[in-house]
Short mmCIF file of N, CA, C and O in Angstrom, two decimals:
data_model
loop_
_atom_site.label_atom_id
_atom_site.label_comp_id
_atom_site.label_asym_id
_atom_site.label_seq_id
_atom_site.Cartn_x
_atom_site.Cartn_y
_atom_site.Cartn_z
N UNK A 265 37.50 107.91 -79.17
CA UNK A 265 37.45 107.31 -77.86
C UNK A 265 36.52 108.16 -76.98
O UNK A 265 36.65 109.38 -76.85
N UNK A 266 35.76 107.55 -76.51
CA UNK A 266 34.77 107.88 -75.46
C UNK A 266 35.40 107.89 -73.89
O UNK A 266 36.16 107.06 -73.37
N UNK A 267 34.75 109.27 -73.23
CA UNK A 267 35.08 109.29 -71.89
C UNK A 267 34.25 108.90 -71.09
O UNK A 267 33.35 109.73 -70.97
N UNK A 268 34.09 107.74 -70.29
CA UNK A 268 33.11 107.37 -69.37
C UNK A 268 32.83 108.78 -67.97
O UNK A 268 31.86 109.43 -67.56
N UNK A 269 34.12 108.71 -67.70
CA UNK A 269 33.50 109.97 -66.60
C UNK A 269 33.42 110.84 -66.94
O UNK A 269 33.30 111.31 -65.81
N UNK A 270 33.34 111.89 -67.71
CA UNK A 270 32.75 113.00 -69.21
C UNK A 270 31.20 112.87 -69.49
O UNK A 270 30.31 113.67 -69.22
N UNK A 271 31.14 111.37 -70.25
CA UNK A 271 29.79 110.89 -70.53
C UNK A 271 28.73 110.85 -69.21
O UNK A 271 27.65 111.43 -69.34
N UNK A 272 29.03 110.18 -67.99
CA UNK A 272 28.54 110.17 -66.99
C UNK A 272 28.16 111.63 -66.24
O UNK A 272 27.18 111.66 -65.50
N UNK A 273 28.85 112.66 -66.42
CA UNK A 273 28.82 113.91 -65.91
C UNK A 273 27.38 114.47 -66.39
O UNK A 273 26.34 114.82 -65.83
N UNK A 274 27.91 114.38 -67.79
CA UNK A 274 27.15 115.16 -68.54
C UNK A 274 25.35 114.66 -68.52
O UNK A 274 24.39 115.44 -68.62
N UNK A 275 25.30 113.41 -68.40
CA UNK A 275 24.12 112.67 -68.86
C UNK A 275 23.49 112.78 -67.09
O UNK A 275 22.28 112.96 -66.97
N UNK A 276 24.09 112.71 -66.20
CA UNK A 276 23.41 112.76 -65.02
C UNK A 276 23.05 114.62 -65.14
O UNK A 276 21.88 115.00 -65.01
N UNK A 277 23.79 115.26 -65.30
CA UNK A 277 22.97 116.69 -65.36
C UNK A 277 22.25 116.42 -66.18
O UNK A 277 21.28 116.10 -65.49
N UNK A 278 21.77 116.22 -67.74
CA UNK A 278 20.84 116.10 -68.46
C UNK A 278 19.49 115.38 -67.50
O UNK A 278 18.34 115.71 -67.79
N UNK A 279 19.75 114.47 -66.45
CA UNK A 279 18.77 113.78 -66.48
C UNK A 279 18.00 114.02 -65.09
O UNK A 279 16.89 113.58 -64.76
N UNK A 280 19.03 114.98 -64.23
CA UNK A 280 18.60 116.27 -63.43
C UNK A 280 17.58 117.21 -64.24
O UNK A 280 16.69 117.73 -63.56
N UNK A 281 17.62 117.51 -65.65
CA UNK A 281 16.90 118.67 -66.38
C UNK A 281 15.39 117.92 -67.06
O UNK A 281 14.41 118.53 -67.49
N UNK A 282 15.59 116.28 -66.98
CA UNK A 282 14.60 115.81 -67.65
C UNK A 282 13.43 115.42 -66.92
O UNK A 282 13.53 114.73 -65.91
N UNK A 283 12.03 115.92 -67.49
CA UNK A 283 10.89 115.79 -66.17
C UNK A 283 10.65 114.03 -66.28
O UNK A 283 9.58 113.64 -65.81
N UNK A 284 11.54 113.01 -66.84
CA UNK A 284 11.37 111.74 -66.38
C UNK A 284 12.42 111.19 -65.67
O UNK A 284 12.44 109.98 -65.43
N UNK A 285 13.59 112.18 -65.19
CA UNK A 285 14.37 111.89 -64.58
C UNK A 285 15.55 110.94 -64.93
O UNK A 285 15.98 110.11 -64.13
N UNK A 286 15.89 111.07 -65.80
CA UNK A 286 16.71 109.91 -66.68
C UNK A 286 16.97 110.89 -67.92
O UNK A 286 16.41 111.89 -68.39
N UNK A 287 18.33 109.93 -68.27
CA UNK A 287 18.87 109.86 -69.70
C UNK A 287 19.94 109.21 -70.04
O UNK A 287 20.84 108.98 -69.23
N UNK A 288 19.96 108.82 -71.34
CA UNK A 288 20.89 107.68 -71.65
C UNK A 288 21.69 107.95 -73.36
O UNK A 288 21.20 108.66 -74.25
N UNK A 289 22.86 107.25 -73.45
CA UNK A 289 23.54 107.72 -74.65
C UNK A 289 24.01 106.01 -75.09
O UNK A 289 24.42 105.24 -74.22
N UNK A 290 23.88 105.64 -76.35
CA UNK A 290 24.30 104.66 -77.07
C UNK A 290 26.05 105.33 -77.56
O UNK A 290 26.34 106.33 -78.22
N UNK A 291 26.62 104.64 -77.14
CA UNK A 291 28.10 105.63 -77.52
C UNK A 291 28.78 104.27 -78.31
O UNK A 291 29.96 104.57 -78.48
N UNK A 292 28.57 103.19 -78.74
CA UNK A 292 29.13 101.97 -78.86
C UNK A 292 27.99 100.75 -79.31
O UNK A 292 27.19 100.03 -78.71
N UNK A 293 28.42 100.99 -80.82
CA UNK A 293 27.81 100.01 -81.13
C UNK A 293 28.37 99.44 -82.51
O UNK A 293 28.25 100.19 -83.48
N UNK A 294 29.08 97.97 -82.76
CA UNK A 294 29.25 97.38 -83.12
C UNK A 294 28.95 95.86 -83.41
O UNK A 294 29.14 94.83 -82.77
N UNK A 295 28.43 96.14 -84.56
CA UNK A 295 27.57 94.26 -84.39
C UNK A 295 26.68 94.21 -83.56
O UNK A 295 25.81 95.06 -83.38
N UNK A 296 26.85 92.96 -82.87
CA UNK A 296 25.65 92.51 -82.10
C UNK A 296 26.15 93.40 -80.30
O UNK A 296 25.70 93.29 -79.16
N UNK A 297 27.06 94.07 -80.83
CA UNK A 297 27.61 94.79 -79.03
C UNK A 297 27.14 96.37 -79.08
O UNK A 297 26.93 97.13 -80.02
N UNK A 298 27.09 96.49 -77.92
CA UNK A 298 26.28 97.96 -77.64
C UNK A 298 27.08 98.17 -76.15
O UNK A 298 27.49 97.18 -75.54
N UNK A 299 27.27 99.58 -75.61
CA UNK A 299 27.24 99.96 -74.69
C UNK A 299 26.76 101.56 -74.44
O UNK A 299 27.25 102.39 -75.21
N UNK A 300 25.97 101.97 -73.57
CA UNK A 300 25.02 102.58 -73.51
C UNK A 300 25.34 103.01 -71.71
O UNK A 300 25.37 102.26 -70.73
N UNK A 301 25.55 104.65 -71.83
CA UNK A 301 25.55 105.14 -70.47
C UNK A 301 24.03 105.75 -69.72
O UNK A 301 24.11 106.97 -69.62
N UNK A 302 23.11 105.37 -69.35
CA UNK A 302 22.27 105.70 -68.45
C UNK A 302 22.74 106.52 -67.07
O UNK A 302 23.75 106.35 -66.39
N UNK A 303 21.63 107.49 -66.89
CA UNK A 303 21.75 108.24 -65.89
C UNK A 303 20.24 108.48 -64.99
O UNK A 303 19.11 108.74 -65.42
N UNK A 304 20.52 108.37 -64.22
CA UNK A 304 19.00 107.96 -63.49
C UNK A 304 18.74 109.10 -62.34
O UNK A 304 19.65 109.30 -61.54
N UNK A 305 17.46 109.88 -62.21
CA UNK A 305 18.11 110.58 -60.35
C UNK A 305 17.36 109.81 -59.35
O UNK A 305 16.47 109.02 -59.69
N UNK A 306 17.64 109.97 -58.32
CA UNK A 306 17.00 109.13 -57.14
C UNK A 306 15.69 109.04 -57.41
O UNK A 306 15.13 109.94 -58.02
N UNK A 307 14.90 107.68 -56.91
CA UNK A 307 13.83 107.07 -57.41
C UNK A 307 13.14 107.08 -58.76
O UNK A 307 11.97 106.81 -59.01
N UNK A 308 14.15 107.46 -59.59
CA UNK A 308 13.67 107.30 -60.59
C UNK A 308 13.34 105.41 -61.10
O UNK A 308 13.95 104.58 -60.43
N UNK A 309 12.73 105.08 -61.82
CA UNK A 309 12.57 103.84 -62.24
C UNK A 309 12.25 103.21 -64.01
O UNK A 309 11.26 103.42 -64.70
N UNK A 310 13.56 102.37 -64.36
CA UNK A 310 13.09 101.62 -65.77
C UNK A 310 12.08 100.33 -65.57
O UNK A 310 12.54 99.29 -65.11
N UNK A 311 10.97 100.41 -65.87
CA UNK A 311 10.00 99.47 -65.54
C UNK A 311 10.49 97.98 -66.17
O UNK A 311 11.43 98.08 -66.97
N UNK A 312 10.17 97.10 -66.02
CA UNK A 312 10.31 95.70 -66.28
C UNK A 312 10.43 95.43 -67.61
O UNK A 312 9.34 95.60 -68.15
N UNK A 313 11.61 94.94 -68.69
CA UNK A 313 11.55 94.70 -69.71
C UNK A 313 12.35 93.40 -70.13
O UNK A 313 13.00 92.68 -69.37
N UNK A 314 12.18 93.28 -71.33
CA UNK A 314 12.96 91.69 -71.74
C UNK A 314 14.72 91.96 -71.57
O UNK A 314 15.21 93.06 -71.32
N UNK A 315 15.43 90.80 -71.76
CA UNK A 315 16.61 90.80 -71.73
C UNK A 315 17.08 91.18 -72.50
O UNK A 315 16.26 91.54 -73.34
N UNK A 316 19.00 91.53 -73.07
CA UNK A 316 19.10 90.44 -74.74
C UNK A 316 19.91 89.44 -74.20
O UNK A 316 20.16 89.30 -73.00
N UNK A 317 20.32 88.72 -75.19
CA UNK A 317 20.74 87.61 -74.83
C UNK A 317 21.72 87.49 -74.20
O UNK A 317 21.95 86.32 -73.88
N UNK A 318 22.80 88.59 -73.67
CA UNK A 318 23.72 88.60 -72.56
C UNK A 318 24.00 90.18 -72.43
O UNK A 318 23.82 90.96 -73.36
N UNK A 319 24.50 90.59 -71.11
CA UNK A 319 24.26 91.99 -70.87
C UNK A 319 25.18 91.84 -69.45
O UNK A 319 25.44 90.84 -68.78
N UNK A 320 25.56 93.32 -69.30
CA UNK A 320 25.90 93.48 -67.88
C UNK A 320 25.77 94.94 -67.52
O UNK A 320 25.62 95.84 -68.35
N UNK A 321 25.84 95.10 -66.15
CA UNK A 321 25.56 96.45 -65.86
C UNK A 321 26.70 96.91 -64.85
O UNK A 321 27.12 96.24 -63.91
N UNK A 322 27.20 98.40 -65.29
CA UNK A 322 28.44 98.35 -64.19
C UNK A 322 28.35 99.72 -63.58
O UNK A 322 28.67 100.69 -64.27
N UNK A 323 27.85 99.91 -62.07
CA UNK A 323 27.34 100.85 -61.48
C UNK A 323 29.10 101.95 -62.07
O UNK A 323 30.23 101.47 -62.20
N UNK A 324 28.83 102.93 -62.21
CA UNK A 324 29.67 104.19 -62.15
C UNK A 324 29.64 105.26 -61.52
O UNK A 324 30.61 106.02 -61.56
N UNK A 325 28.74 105.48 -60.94
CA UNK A 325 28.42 106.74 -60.01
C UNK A 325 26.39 106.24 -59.04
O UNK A 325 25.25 106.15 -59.50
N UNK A 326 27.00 106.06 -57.60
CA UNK A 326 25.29 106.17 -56.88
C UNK A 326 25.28 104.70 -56.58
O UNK A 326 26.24 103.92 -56.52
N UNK A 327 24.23 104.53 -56.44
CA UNK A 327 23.44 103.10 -56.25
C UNK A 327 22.50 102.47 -56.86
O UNK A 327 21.60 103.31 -56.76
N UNK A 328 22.20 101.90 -57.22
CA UNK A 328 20.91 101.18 -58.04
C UNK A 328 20.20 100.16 -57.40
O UNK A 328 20.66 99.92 -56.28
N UNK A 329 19.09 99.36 -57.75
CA UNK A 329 18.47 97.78 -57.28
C UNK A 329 18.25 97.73 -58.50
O UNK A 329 17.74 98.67 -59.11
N UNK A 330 18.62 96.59 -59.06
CA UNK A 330 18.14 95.23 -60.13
C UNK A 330 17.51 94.98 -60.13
O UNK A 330 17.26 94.90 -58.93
N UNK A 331 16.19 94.46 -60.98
CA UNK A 331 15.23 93.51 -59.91
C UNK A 331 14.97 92.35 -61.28
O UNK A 331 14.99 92.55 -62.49
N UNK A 332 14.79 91.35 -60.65
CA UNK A 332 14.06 90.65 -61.95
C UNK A 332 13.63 88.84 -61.32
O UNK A 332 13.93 88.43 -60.20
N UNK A 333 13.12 88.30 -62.03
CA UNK A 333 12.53 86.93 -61.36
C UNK A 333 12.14 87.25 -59.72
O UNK A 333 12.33 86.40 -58.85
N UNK A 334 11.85 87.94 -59.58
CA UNK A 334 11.21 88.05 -58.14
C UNK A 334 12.20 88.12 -57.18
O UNK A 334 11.84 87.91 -56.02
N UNK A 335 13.91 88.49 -57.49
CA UNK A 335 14.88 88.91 -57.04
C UNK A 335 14.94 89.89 -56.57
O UNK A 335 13.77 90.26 -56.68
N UNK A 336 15.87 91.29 -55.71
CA UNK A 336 16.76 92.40 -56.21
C UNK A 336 18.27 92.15 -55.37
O UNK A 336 18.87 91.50 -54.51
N UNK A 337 18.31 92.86 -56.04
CA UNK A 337 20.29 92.91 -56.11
C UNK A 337 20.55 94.48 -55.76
O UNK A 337 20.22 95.25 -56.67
N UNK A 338 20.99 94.95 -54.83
CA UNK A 338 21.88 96.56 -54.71
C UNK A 338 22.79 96.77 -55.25
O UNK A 338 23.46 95.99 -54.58
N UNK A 339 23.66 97.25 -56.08
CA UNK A 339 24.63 97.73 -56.62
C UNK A 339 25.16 98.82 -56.19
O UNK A 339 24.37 99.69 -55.81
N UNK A 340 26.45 99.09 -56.14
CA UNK A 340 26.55 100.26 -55.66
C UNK A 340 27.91 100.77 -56.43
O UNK A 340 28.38 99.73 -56.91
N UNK A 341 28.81 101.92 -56.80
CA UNK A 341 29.59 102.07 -57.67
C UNK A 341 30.91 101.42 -57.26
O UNK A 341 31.34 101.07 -56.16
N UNK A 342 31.61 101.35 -58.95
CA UNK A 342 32.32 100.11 -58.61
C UNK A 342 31.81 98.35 -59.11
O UNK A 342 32.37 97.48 -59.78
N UNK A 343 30.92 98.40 -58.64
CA UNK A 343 30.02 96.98 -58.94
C UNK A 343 29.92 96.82 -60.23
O UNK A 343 29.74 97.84 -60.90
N UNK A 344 30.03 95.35 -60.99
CA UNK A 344 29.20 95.33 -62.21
C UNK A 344 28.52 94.10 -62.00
O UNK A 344 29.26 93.23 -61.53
N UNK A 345 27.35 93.76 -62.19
CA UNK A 345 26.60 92.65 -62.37
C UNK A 345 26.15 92.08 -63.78
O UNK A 345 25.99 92.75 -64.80
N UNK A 346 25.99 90.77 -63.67
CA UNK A 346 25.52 90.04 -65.26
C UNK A 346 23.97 90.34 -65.29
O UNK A 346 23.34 90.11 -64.26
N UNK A 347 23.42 90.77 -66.24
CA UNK A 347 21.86 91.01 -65.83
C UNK A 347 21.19 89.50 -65.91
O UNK A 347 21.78 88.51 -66.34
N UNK A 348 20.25 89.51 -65.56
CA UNK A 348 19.39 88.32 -65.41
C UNK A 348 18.78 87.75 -66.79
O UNK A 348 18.87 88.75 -67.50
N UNK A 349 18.28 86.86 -67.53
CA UNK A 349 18.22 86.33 -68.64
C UNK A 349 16.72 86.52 -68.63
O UNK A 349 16.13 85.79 -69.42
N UNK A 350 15.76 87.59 -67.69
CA UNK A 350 14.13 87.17 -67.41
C UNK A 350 13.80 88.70 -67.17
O UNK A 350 14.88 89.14 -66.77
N UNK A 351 13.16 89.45 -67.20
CA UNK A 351 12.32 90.20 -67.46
C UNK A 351 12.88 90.92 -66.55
O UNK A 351 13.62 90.07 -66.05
N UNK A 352 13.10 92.05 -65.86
CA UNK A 352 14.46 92.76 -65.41
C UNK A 352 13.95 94.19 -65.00
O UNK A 352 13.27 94.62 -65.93
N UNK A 353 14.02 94.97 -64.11
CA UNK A 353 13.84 96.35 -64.00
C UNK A 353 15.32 97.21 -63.13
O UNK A 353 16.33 96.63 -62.74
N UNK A 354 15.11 98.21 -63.06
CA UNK A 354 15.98 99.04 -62.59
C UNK A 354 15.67 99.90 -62.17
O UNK A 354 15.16 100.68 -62.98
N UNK A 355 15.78 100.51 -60.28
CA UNK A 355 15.34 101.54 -59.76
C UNK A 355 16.81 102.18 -58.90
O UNK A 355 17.51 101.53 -58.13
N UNK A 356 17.06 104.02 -59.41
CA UNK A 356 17.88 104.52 -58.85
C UNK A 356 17.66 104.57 -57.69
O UNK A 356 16.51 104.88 -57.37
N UNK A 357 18.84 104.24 -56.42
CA UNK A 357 18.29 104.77 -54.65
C UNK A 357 18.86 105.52 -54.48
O UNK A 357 18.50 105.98 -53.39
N UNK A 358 20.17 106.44 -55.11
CA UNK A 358 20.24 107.60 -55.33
C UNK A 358 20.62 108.03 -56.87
O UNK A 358 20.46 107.10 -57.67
N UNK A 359 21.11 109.32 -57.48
CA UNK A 359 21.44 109.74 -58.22
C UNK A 359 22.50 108.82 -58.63
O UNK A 359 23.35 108.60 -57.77
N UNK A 360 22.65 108.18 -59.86
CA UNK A 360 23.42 106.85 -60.34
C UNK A 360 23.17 107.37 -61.55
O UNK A 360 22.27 108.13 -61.91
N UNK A 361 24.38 106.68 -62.34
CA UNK A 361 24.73 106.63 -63.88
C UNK A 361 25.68 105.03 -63.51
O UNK A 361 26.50 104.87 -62.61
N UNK A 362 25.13 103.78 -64.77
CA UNK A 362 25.35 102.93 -65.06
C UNK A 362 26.07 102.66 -66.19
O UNK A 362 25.70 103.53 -66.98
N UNK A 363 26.78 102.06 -66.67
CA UNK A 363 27.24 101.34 -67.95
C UNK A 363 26.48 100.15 -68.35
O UNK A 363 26.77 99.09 -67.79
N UNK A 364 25.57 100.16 -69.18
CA UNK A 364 24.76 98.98 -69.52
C UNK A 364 25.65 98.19 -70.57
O UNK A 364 25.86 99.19 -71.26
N UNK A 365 26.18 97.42 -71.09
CA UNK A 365 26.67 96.34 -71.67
C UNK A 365 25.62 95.25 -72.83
O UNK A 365 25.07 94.32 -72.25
N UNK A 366 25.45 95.33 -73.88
CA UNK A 366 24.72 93.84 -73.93
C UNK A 366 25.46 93.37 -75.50
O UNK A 366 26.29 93.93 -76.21
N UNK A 367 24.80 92.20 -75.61
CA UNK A 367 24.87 91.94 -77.07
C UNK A 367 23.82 92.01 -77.11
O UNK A 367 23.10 92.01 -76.11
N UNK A 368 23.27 92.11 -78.67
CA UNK A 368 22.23 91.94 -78.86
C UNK A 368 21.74 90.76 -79.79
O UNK A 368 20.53 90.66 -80.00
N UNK A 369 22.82 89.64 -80.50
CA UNK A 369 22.46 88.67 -81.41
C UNK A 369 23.91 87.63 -80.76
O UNK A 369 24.81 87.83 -79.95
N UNK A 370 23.54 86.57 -81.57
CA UNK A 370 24.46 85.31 -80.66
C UNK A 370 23.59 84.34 -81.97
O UNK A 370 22.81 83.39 -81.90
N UNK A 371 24.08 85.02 -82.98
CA UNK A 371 24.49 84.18 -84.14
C UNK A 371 25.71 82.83 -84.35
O UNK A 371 26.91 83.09 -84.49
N UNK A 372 25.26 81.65 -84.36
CA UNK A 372 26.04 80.27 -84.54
C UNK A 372 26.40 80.65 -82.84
O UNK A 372 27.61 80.90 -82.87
N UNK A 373 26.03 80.77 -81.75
CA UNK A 373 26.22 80.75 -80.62
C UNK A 373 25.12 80.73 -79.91
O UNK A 373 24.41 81.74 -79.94
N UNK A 374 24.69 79.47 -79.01
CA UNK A 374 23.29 79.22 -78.43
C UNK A 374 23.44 80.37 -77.16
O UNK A 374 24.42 80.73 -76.51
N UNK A 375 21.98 80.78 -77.12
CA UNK A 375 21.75 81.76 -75.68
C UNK A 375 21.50 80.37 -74.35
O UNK A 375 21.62 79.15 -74.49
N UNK A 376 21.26 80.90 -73.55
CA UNK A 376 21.55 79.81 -72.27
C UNK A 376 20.06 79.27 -72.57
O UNK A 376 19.94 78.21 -71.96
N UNK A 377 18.89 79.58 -73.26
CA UNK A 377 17.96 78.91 -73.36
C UNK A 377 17.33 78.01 -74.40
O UNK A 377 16.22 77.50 -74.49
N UNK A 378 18.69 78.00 -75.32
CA UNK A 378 18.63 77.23 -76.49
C UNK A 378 19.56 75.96 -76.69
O UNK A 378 20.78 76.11 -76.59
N UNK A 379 19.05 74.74 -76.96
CA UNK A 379 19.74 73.61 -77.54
C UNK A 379 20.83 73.80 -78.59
O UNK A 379 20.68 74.18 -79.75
N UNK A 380 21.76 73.53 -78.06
CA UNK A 380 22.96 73.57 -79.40
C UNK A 380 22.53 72.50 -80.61
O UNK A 380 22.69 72.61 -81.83
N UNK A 381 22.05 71.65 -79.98
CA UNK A 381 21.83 70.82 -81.50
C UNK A 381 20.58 71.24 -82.20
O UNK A 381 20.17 70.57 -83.15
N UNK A 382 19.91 72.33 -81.78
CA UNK A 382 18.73 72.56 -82.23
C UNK A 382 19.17 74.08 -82.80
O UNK A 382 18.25 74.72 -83.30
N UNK A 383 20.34 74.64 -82.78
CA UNK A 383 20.77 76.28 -82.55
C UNK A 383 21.12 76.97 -84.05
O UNK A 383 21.45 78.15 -84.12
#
């Protein structure tokens, strides 16, 4: 068993020590599920990338912005949001550590952009 506030401690000092300002741990991964603690320091930024096919993010320590489809969203700890299904970034507005969430396959289960009779 994994400690979220342990994991979070530790990975925000790591990411205090890292000259990109970040760091992150895969602690959970089963099948198509993953969960993954990120640690970010203020203004740091994950540039714009694809989705997977369902995900969520659950602030744990700080604040964050979301951004994606020409959106943003603030988060702040406490919060969890569904990530967006479209090309997506993430900028710390202060020192934050997240719980990222996703699946990564949705086998015999259509993603929201696929036809079931086609799936």
């Amino acid at each position: 068993m994994d400690d979220l506030t342990t994991l979070a401690r530790h990975h925000l000092d790591q990411a205090k020590a890292d000259p990109h300002g970040r760091s992150a741990h895969l602690f959970l991964h089963n099948g198509p599920l993953r969960q993954s603690v990120i640690a970010m320091v203020s203004g740091c930024e994950l540039d714009e990338h694809n989705a997977p096919p369902a995900a969520s993010l659950q602030v744990l320590h700080g604040h964050v912005r979301l951004t994606g489809g020409g959106d943003r969203m603030d988060l702040i700890a406490g919060q969890v949001q569904e990530i967006p299904h479209e090309r997506h970034g993430l900028r710390a507005l202060e020192d934050s550590v997240v719980l990222l969430t996703a699946v990564t396959a949705t086998q015999g289960c259509p993603t929201p952009y696929e036809d079931p009779a086609t799936a």
